[in-house]
Amino acid sequence: MTEADVTQIRIGKTALGIVGLSLLIEEMAKTHADKPDDEVRSFMLERLAGRNYMPASAKEEYGNAFVREFRKSLGQHYAEDTIPRGIDIKVLGPGCNQCDALTEMVMAVLTEINVPAEIEHVRDVKEIASYGIMGSPALIINRKVVAIGSVPPRENIKKWLVAASASLPAR
């Protein structure tokens, strides 16, 4: 097994590495693109169970995450499998110093304003390209691109996060 065989995905609140997911998605793109989600879910669970530990109590979450990744890779609509648990933040970039600095700054601001969020640093070039963004780092807050090509000032990040937190349910 090489590092390329493992794809990191979010299952519930946890990011996990799944062995063989990208190869299976590539294979299924030709045969399952028009199949219903239930059929895609069953097929993927069956094929991936042999190489990945999946607790019986979480099979539904795993299956939903697999369908989400499959649909996303094809550019198709997919239903989110989790209820938002705060602000949805994505930092897009290959892992350069600027990308890492942006991620750290976002986390520091979130700590300062005490707001829940899910932060994902997307490093995969193909996934970054799927957003249609050509510069890095890029910052996406609740599916809205707010910065591309540089690390924005801390005050801007704080303003964007405070505004995004206004739409969260009361805690």
JSON list of C-alpha atoms in Angstrom, two decimals:
[
{"chain": "A", "resi": 1, "resn": "MET", "atom": "CA", "xyz": [0.00, 0.00, 0.00]},
{"chain": "A", "resi": 2, "resn": "THR", "atom": "CA", "xyz": [1.31, 3.42, -0.90]},
{"chain": "A", "resi": 3, "resn": "GLU", "atom": "CA", "xyz": [0.25, 6.83, 0.39]},
{"chain": "A", "resi": 4, "resn": "ALA", "atom": "CA", "xyz": [-1.55, 7.37, -2.94]},
{"chain": "A", "resi": 5, "resn": "ASP", "atom": "CA", "xyz": [-3.89, 4.48, -2.12]},
{"chain": "A", "resi": 6, "resn": "VAL", "atom": "CA", "xyz": [-5.35, 6.35, 0.88]},
{"chain": "A", "resi": 7, "resn": "THR", "atom": "CA", "xyz": [-7.91, 9.12, 0.43]},
{"chain": "A", "resi": 8, "resn": "GLN", "atom": "CA", "xyz": [-8.83, 11.31, 3.37]},
{"chain": "A", "resi": 9, "resn": "ILE", "atom": "CA", "xyz": [-12.56, 12.04, 3.72]},
{"chain": "A", "resi": 10, "resn": "ARG", "atom": "CA", "xyz": [-14.82, 13.39, 6.43]},
{"chain": "A", "resi": 11, "resn": "ILE", "atom": "CA", "xyz": [-17.14, 10.88, 8.08]},
{"chain": "A", "resi": 12, "resn": "GLY", "atom": "CA", "xyz": [-19.27, 12.68, 10.61]},
{"chain": "A", "resi": 13, "resn": "LYS", "atom": "CA", "xyz": [-16.93, 14.98, 12.51]},
{"chain": "A", "resi": 14, "resn": "THR", "atom": "CA", "xyz": [-13.84, 12.89, 11.83]},
{"chain": "A", "resi": 15, "resn": "ALA", "atom": "CA", "xyz": [-11.40, 12.94, 8.92]},
{"chain": "A", "resi": 16, "resn": "LEU", "atom": "CA", "xyz": [-10.39, 9.37, 8.07]},
{"chain": "A", "resi": 17, "resn": "GLY", "atom": "CA", "xyz": [-8.15, 7.75, 5.49]},
{"chain": "A", "resi": 18, "resn": "ILE", "atom": "CA", "xyz": [-9.92, 5.24, 3.25]},
{"chain": "A", "resi": 19, "resn": "VAL", "atom": "CA", "xyz": [-7.81, 2.69, 1.37]},
{"chain": "A", "resi": 20, "resn": "GLY", "atom": "CA", "xyz": [-8.79, 2.19, -2.28]},
{"chain": "A", "resi": 21, "resn": "LEU", "atom": "CA", "xyz": [-11.49, 4.89, -2.45]},
{"chain": "A", "resi": 22, "resn": "SER", "atom": "CA", "xyz": [-10.06, 6.92, -5.33]},
{"chain": "A", "resi": 23, "resn": "LEU", "atom": "CA", "xyz": [-9.44, 3.82, -7.45]},
{"chain": "A", "resi": 24, "resn": "LEU", "atom": "CA", "xyz": [-12.97, 2.55, -6.78]},
{"chain": "A", "resi": 25, "resn": "ILE", "atom": "CA", "xyz": [-14.49, 5.92, -7.68]},
{"chain": "A", "resi": 26, "resn": "GLU", "atom": "CA", "xyz": [-12.49, 5.94, -10.92]},
{"chain": "A", "resi": 27, "resn": "GLU", "atom": "CA", "xyz": [-13.72, 2.45, -11.75]},
{"chain": "A", "resi": 28, "resn": "MET", "atom": "CA", "xyz": [-17.35, 3.23, -10.83]},
{"chain": "A", "resi": 29, "resn": "ALA", "atom": "CA", "xyz": [-17.51, 6.46, -12.84]},
{"chain": "A", "resi": 30, "resn": "LYS", "atom": "CA", "xyz": [-18.10, 4.39, -15.98]},
{"chain": "A", "resi": 31, "resn": "THR", "atom": "CA", "xyz": [-20.73, 2.06, -14.53]},
{"chain": "A", "resi": 32, "resn": "HIS", "atom": "CA", "xyz": [-22.54, 3.80, -11.67]},
{"chain": "A", "resi": 33, "resn": "ALA", "atom": "CA", "xyz": [-22.86, 7.48, -12.61]},
{"chain": "A", "resi": 34, "resn": "ASP", "atom": "CA", "xyz": [-26.60, 7.14, -13.28]},
{"chain": "A", "resi": 35, "resn": "LYS", "atom": "CA", "xyz": [-27.35, 4.60, -10.54]},
{"chain": "A", "resi": 36, "resn": "PRO", "atom": "CA", "xyz": [-29.40, 5.57, -7.47]},
{"chain": "A", "resi": 37, "resn": "ASP", "atom": "CA", "xyz": [-27.54, 6.51, -4.28]},
{"chain": "A", "resi": 38, "resn": "ASP", "atom": "CA", "xyz": [-28.68, 3.36, -2.46]},
{"chain": "A", "resi": 39, "resn": "GLU", "atom": "CA", "xyz": [-27.10, 1.15, -5.11]},
{"chain": "A", "resi": 40, "resn": "VAL", "atom": "CA", "xyz": [-23.90, 3.22, -5.14]},
{"chain": "A", "resi": 41, "resn": "ARG", "atom": "CA", "xyz": [-23.75, 3.12, -1.32]},
{"chain": "A", "resi": 42, "resn": "SER", "atom": "CA", "xyz": [-24.19, -0.68, -1.15]},
{"chain": "A", "resi": 43, "resn": "PHE", "atom": "CA", "xyz": [-21.62, -1.32, -3.86]},
{"chain": "A", "resi": 44, "resn": "MET", "atom": "CA", "xyz": [-19.02, 0.96, -2.27]},
{"chain": "A", "resi": 45, "resn": "LEU", "atom": "CA", "xyz": [-19.52, -0.40, 1.23]},
{"chain": "A", "resi": 46, "resn": "GLU", "atom": "CA", "xyz": [-19.15, -3.95, -0.04]},
{"chain": "A", "resi": 47, "resn": "ARG", "atom": "CA", "xyz": [-16.01, -3.20, -2.06]},
{"chain": "A", "resi": 48, "resn": "LEU", "atom": "CA", "xyz": [-14.27, -1.06, 0.58]},
{"chain": "A", "resi": 49, "resn": "ALA", "atom": "CA", "xyz": [-15.12, -3.13, 3.66]},
{"chain": "A", "resi": 50, "resn": "GLY", "atom": "CA", "xyz": [-12.38, -5.67, 2.96]},
{"chain": "A", "resi": 51, "resn": "ARG", "atom": "CA", "xyz": [-9.56, -3.11, 3.17]},
{"chain": "A", "resi": 52, "resn": "ASN", "atom": "CA", "xyz": [-10.98, -0.66, 5.73]},
{"chain": "A", "resi": 53, "resn": "TYR", "atom": "CA", "xyz": [-12.28, -1.02, 9.26]},
{"chain": "A", "resi": 54, "resn": "MET", "atom": "CA", "xyz": [-15.86, 0.24, 9.48]},
{"chain": "A", "resi": 55, "resn": "PRO", "atom": "CA", "xyz": [-17.70, -0.14, 12.78]},
{"chain": "A", "resi": 56, "resn": "ALA", "atom": "CA", "xyz": [-21.14, -1.68, 12.26]},
{"chain": "A", "resi": 57, "resn": "SER", "atom": "CA", "xyz": [-22.72, 1.23, 14.15]},
{"chain": "A", "resi": 58, "resn": "ALA", "atom": "CA", "xyz": [-21.24, 3.71, 11.66]},
{"chain": "A", "resi": 59, "resn": "LYS", "atom": "CA", "xyz": [-21.87, 1.88, 8.35]},
{"chain": "A", "resi": 60, "resn": "GLU", "atom": "CA", "xyz": [-24.63, 4.31, 7.38]},
{"chain": "A", "resi": 61, "resn": "GLU", "atom": "CA", "xyz": [-22.34, 7.31, 7.93]},
{"chain": "A", "resi": 62, "resn": "TYR", "atom": "CA", "xyz": [-19.54, 5.64, 5.95]},
{"chain": "A", "resi": 63, "resn": "GLY", "atom": "CA", "xyz": [-21.94, 4.81, 3.11]},
{"chain": "A", "resi": 64, "resn": "ASN", "atom": "CA", "xyz": [-23.27, 8.38, 2.97]},
{"chain": "A", "resi": 65, "resn": "ALA", "atom": "CA", "xyz": [-19.72, 9.75, 2.93]},
{"chain": "A", "resi": 66, "resn": "PHE", "atom": "CA", "xyz": [-18.75, 7.37, 0.10]},
{"chain": "A", "resi": 67, "resn": "VAL", "atom": "CA", "xyz": [-21.76, 8.45, -1.98]},
{"chain": "A", "resi": 68, "resn": "ARG", "atom": "CA", "xyz": [-20.91, 12.10, -1.31]},
{"chain": "A", "resi": 69, "resn": "GLU", "atom": "CA", "xyz": [-17.32, 11.62, -2.48]},
{"chain": "A", "resi": 70, "resn": "PHE", "atom": "CA", "xyz": [-18.46, 9.66, -5.55]},
{"chain": "A", "resi": 71, "resn": "ARG", "atom": "CA", "xyz": [-21.02, 12.30, -6.58]},
{"chain": "A", "resi": 72, "resn": "LYS", "atom": "CA", "xyz": [-18.59, 15.13, -5.86]},
{"chain": "A", "resi": 73, "resn": "SER", "atom": "CA", "xyz": [-15.91, 13.51, -8.04]},
{"chain": "A", "resi": 74, "resn": "LEU", "atom": "CA", "xyz": [-18.38, 13.36, -10.93]},
{"chain": "A", "resi": 75, "resn": "GLY", "atom": "CA", "xyz": [-19.51, 16.96, -10.42]},
{"chain": "A", "resi": 76, "resn": "GLN", "atom": "CA", "xyz": [-23.00, 15.73, -9.56]},
{"chain": "A", "resi": 77, "resn": "HIS", "atom": "CA", "xyz": [-25.29, 17.05, -6.84]},
{"chain": "A", "resi": 78, "resn": "TYR", "atom": "CA", "xyz": [-25.09, 15.16, -3.57]},
{"chain": "A", "resi": 79, "resn": "ALA", "atom": "CA", "xyz": [-26.93, 15.46, -0.30]},
{"chain": "A", "resi": 80, "resn": "GLU", "atom": "CA", "xyz": [-24.82, 16.46, 2.67]},
{"chain": "A", "resi": 81, "resn": "ASP", "atom": "CA", "xyz": [-24.69, 13.61, 5.14]},
{"chain": "A", "resi": 82, "resn": "THR", "atom": "CA", "xyz": [-24.20, 15.72, 8.23]},
{"chain": "A", "resi": 83, "resn": "ILE", "atom": "CA", "xyz": [-25.91, 18.63, 9.87]},
{"chain": "A", "resi": 84, "resn": "PRO", "atom": "CA", "xyz": [-23.64, 21.69, 9.92]},
{"chain": "A", "resi": 85, "resn": "ARG", "atom": "CA", "xyz": [-21.85, 21.92, 13.27]},
{"chain": "A", "resi": 86, "resn": "GLY", "atom": "CA", "xyz": [-20.66, 25.47, 12.91]},
{"chain": "A", "resi": 87, "resn": "ILE", "atom": "CA", "xyz": [-19.09, 27.54, 10.20]},
{"chain": "A", "resi": 88, "resn": "ASP", "atom": "CA", "xyz": [-17.86, 25.51, 7.21]},
{"chain": "A", "resi": 89, "resn": "ILE", "atom": "CA", "xyz": [-14.34, 26.69, 6.33]},
{"chain": "A", "resi": 90, "resn": "LYS", "atom": "CA", "xyz": [-12.06, 25.45, 3.59]},
{"chain": "A", "resi": 91, "resn": "VAL", "atom": "CA", "xyz": [-8.50, 26.60, 2.96]},
{"chain": "A", "resi": 92, "resn": "LEU", "atom": "CA", "xyz": [-7.40, 25.63, -0.54]},
{"chain": "A", "resi": 93, "resn": "GLY", "atom": "CA", "xyz": [-3.71, 25.26, -1.21]},
{"chain": "A", "resi": 94, "resn": "PRO", "atom": "CA", "xyz": [-1.00, 22.65, -1.65]},
{"chain": "A", "resi": 95, "resn": "GLY", "atom": "CA", "xyz": [0.47, 23.13, 1.81]},
{"chain": "A", "resi": 96, "resn": "CYS", "atom": "CA", "xyz": [2.84, 26.02, 1.20]},
{"chain": "A", "resi": 97, "resn": "ASN", "atom": "CA", "xyz": [3.85, 28.46, 3.95]},
{"chain": "A", "resi": 98, "resn": "GLN", "atom": "CA", "xyz": [1.06, 30.90, 3.00]},
{"chain": "A", "resi": 99, "resn": "CYS", "atom": "CA", "xyz": [-1.59, 28.16, 3.06]},
{"chain": "A", "resi": 100, "resn": "ASP", "atom": "CA", "xyz": [-0.44, 26.94, 6.44]},
{"chain": "A", "resi": 101, "resn": "ALA", "atom": "CA", "xyz": [-0.28, 30.51, 7.78]},
{"chain": "A", "resi": 102, "resn": "LEU", "atom": "CA", "xyz": [-3.86, 31.13, 6.60]},
{"chain": "A", "resi": 103, "resn": "THR", "atom": "CA", "xyz": [-5.09, 27.94, 8.29]},
{"chain": "A", "resi": 104, "resn": "GLU", "atom": "CA", "xyz": [-3.34, 28.90, 11.54]},
{"chain": "A", "resi": 105, "resn": "MET", "atom": "CA", "xyz": [-4.74, 32.44, 11.43]},
{"chain": "A", "resi": 106, "resn": "VAL", "atom": "CA", "xyz": [-8.29, 31.19, 10.86]},
{"chain": "A", "resi": 107, "resn": "MET", "atom": "CA", "xyz": [-7.95, 28.81, 13.83]},
{"chain": "A", "resi": 108, "resn": "ALA", "atom": "CA", "xyz": [-6.57, 31.60, 16.04]},
{"chain": "A", "resi": 109, "resn": "VAL", "atom": "CA", "xyz": [-9.46, 33.93, 15.13]},
{"chain": "A", "resi": 110, "resn": "LEU", "atom": "CA", "xyz": [-12.01, 31.17, 15.76]},
{"chain": "A", "resi": 111, "resn": "THR", "atom": "CA", "xyz": [-10.48, 30.60, 19.19]},
{"chain": "A", "resi": 112, "resn": "GLU", "atom": "CA", "xyz": [-10.60, 34.32, 19.90]},
{"chain": "A", "resi": 113, "resn": "ILE", "atom": "CA", "xyz": [-14.25, 34.74, 18.96]},
{"chain": "A", "resi": 114, "resn": "ASN", "atom": "CA", "xyz": [-15.22, 31.32, 20.40]},
{"chain": "A", "resi": 115, "resn": "VAL", "atom": "CA", "xyz": [-17.24, 30.11, 17.41]},
{"chain": "A", "resi": 116, "resn": "PRO", "atom": "CA", "xyz": [-17.64, 26.45, 16.37]},
{"chain": "A", "resi": 117, "resn": "ALA", "atom": "CA", "xyz": [-16.38, 25.56, 12.92]},
{"chain": "A", "resi": 118, "resn": "GLU", "atom": "CA", "xyz": [-15.28, 22.71, 10.72]},
{"chain": "A", "resi": 119, "resn": "ILE", "atom": "CA", "xyz": [-11.99, 23.57, 9.04]},
{"chain": "A", "resi": 120, "resn": "GLU", "atom": "CA", "xyz": [-10.62, 21.57, 6.13]},
{"chain": "A", "resi": 121, "resn": "HIS", "atom": "CA", "xyz": [-7.29, 22.31, 4.46]},
{"chain": "A", "resi": 122, "resn": "VAL", "atom": "CA", "xyz": [-7.74, 20.97, 0.91]},
{"chain": "A", "resi": 123, "resn": "ARG", "atom": "CA", "xyz": [-4.32, 20.08, -0.49]},
{"chain": "A", "resi": 124, "resn": "ASP", "atom": "CA", "xyz": [-5.27, 17.76, -3.35]},
{"chain": "A", "resi": 125, "resn": "VAL", "atom": "CA", "xyz": [-4.69, 19.61, -6.65]},
{"chain": "A", "resi": 126, "resn": "LYS", "atom": "CA", "xyz": [-7.61, 17.89, -8.41]},
{"chain": "A", "resi": 127, "resn": "GLU", "atom": "CA", "xyz": [-9.99, 18.78, -5.60]},
{"chain": "A", "resi": 128, "resn": "ILE", "atom": "CA", "xyz": [-8.74, 22.39, -5.55]},
{"chain": "A", "resi": 129, "resn": "ALA", "atom": "CA", "xyz": [-9.32, 22.58, -9.31]},
{"chain": "A", "resi": 130, "resn": "SER", "atom": "CA", "xyz": [-12.89, 21.36, -8.82]},
{"chain": "A", "resi": 131, "resn": "TYR", "atom": "CA", "xyz": [-13.63, 24.65, -7.03]},
{"chain": "A", "resi": 132, "resn": "GLY", "atom": "CA", "xyz": [-12.60, 26.60, -10.15]},
{"chain": "A", "resi": 133, "resn": "ILE", "atom": "CA", "xyz": [-10.06, 28.63, -8.19]},
{"chain": "A", "resi": 134, "resn": "MET", "atom": "CA", "xyz": [-6.68, 29.30, -9.77]},
{"chain": "A", "resi": 135, "resn": "GLY", "atom": "CA", "xyz": [-4.80, 31.09, -6.97]},
{"chain": "A", "resi": 136, "resn": "SER", "atom": "CA", "xyz": [-3.66, 29.86, -3.61]},
{"chain": "A", "resi": 137, "resn": "PRO", "atom": "CA", "xyz": [-4.17, 30.13, -0.83]},
{"chain": "A", "resi": 138, "resn": "ALA", "atom": "CA", "xyz": [-7.93, 30.53, -1.09]},
{"chain": "A", "resi": 139, "resn": "LEU", "atom": "CA", "xyz": [-10.40, 30.85, 1.76]},
{"chain": "A", "resi": 140, "resn": "ILE", "atom": "CA", "xyz": [-13.99, 29.64, 1.51]},
{"chain": "A", "resi": 141, "resn": "ILE", "atom": "CA", "xyz": [-16.44, 30.35, 4.32]},
{"chain": "A", "resi": 142, "resn": "ASN", "atom": "CA", "xyz": [-19.85, 28.66, 4.18]},
{"chain": "A", "resi": 143, "resn": "ARG", "atom": "CA", "xyz": [-19.32, 27.86, 0.47]},
{"chain": "A", "resi": 144, "resn": "LYS", "atom": "CA", "xyz": [-18.51, 31.48, -0.40]},
{"chain": "A", "resi": 145, "resn": "VAL", "atom": "CA", "xyz": [-15.04, 32.34, -1.71]},
{"chain": "A", "resi": 146, "resn": "VAL", "atom": "CA", "xyz": [-13.80, 35.30, 0.33]},
{"chain": "A", "resi": 147, "resn": "ALA", "atom": "CA", "xyz": [-10.09, 35.42, -0.55]},
{"chain": "A", "resi": 148, "resn": "ILE", "atom": "CA", "xyz": [-7.82, 34.16, -3.33]},
{"chain": "A", "resi": 149, "resn": "GLY", "atom": "CA", "xyz": [-4.08, 34.42, -3.85]},
{"chain": "A", "resi": 150, "resn": "SER", "atom": "CA", "xyz": [-2.87, 35.81, -0.53]},
{"chain": "A", "resi": 151, "resn": "VAL", "atom": "CA", "xyz": [-3.37, 35.70, 3.21]},
{"chain": "A", "resi": 152, "resn": "PRO", "atom": "CA", "xyz": [-5.94, 38.40, 3.99]},
{"chain": "A", "resi": 153, "resn": "PRO", "atom": "CA", "xyz": [-5.48, 40.70, 6.99]},
{"chain": "A", "resi": 154, "resn": "ARG", "atom": "CA", "xyz": [-6.54, 39.22, 10.33]},
{"chain": "A", "resi": 155, "resn": "GLU", "atom": "CA", "xyz": [-9.22, 41.91, 10.72]},
{"chain": "A", "resi": 156, "resn": "ASN", "atom": "CA", "xyz": [-10.90, 40.79, 7.47]},
{"chain": "A", "resi": 157, "resn": "ILE", "atom": "CA", "xyz": [-10.87, 37.15, 8.53]},
{"chain": "A", "resi": 158, "resn": "LYS", "atom": "CA", "xyz": [-12.40, 38.10, 11.88]},
{"chain": "A", "resi": 159, "resn": "LYS", "atom": "CA", "xyz": [-15.09, 40.21, 10.19]},
{"chain": "A", "resi": 160, "resn": "TRP", "atom": "CA", "xyz": [-16.00, 37.36, 7.80]},
{"chain": "A", "resi": 161, "resn": "LEU", "atom": "CA", "xyz": [-16.13, 34.77, 10.59]},
{"chain": "A", "resi": 162, "resn": "VAL", "atom": "CA", "xyz": [-18.21, 36.99, 12.89]},
{"chain": "A", "resi": 163, "resn": "ALA", "atom": "CA", "xyz": [-20.66, 37.60, 10.02]},
{"chain": "A", "resi": 164, "resn": "ALA", "atom": "CA", "xyz": [-20.82, 33.86, 9.25]},
{"chain": "A", "resi": 165, "resn": "SER", "atom": "CA", "xyz": [-21.41, 33.05, 12.91]},
{"chain": "A", "resi": 166, "resn": "ALA", "atom": "CA", "xyz": [-24.52, 35.28, 12.93]},
{"chain": "A", "resi": 167, "resn": "SER", "atom": "CA", "xyz": [-26.31, 32.63, 10.85]},
{"chain": "A", "resi": 168, "resn": "LEU", "atom": "CA", "xyz": [-25.54, 29.82, 13.32]},
{"chain": "A", "resi": 169, "resn": "PRO", "atom": "CA", "xyz": [-28.28, 28.49, 15.61]},
{"chain": "A", "resi": 170, "resn": "ALA", "atom": "CA", "xyz": [-28.05, 29.73, 19.20]},
{"chain": "A", "resi": 171, "resn": "ARG", "atom": "CA", "xyz": [-25.79, 27.57, 21.38]}
]
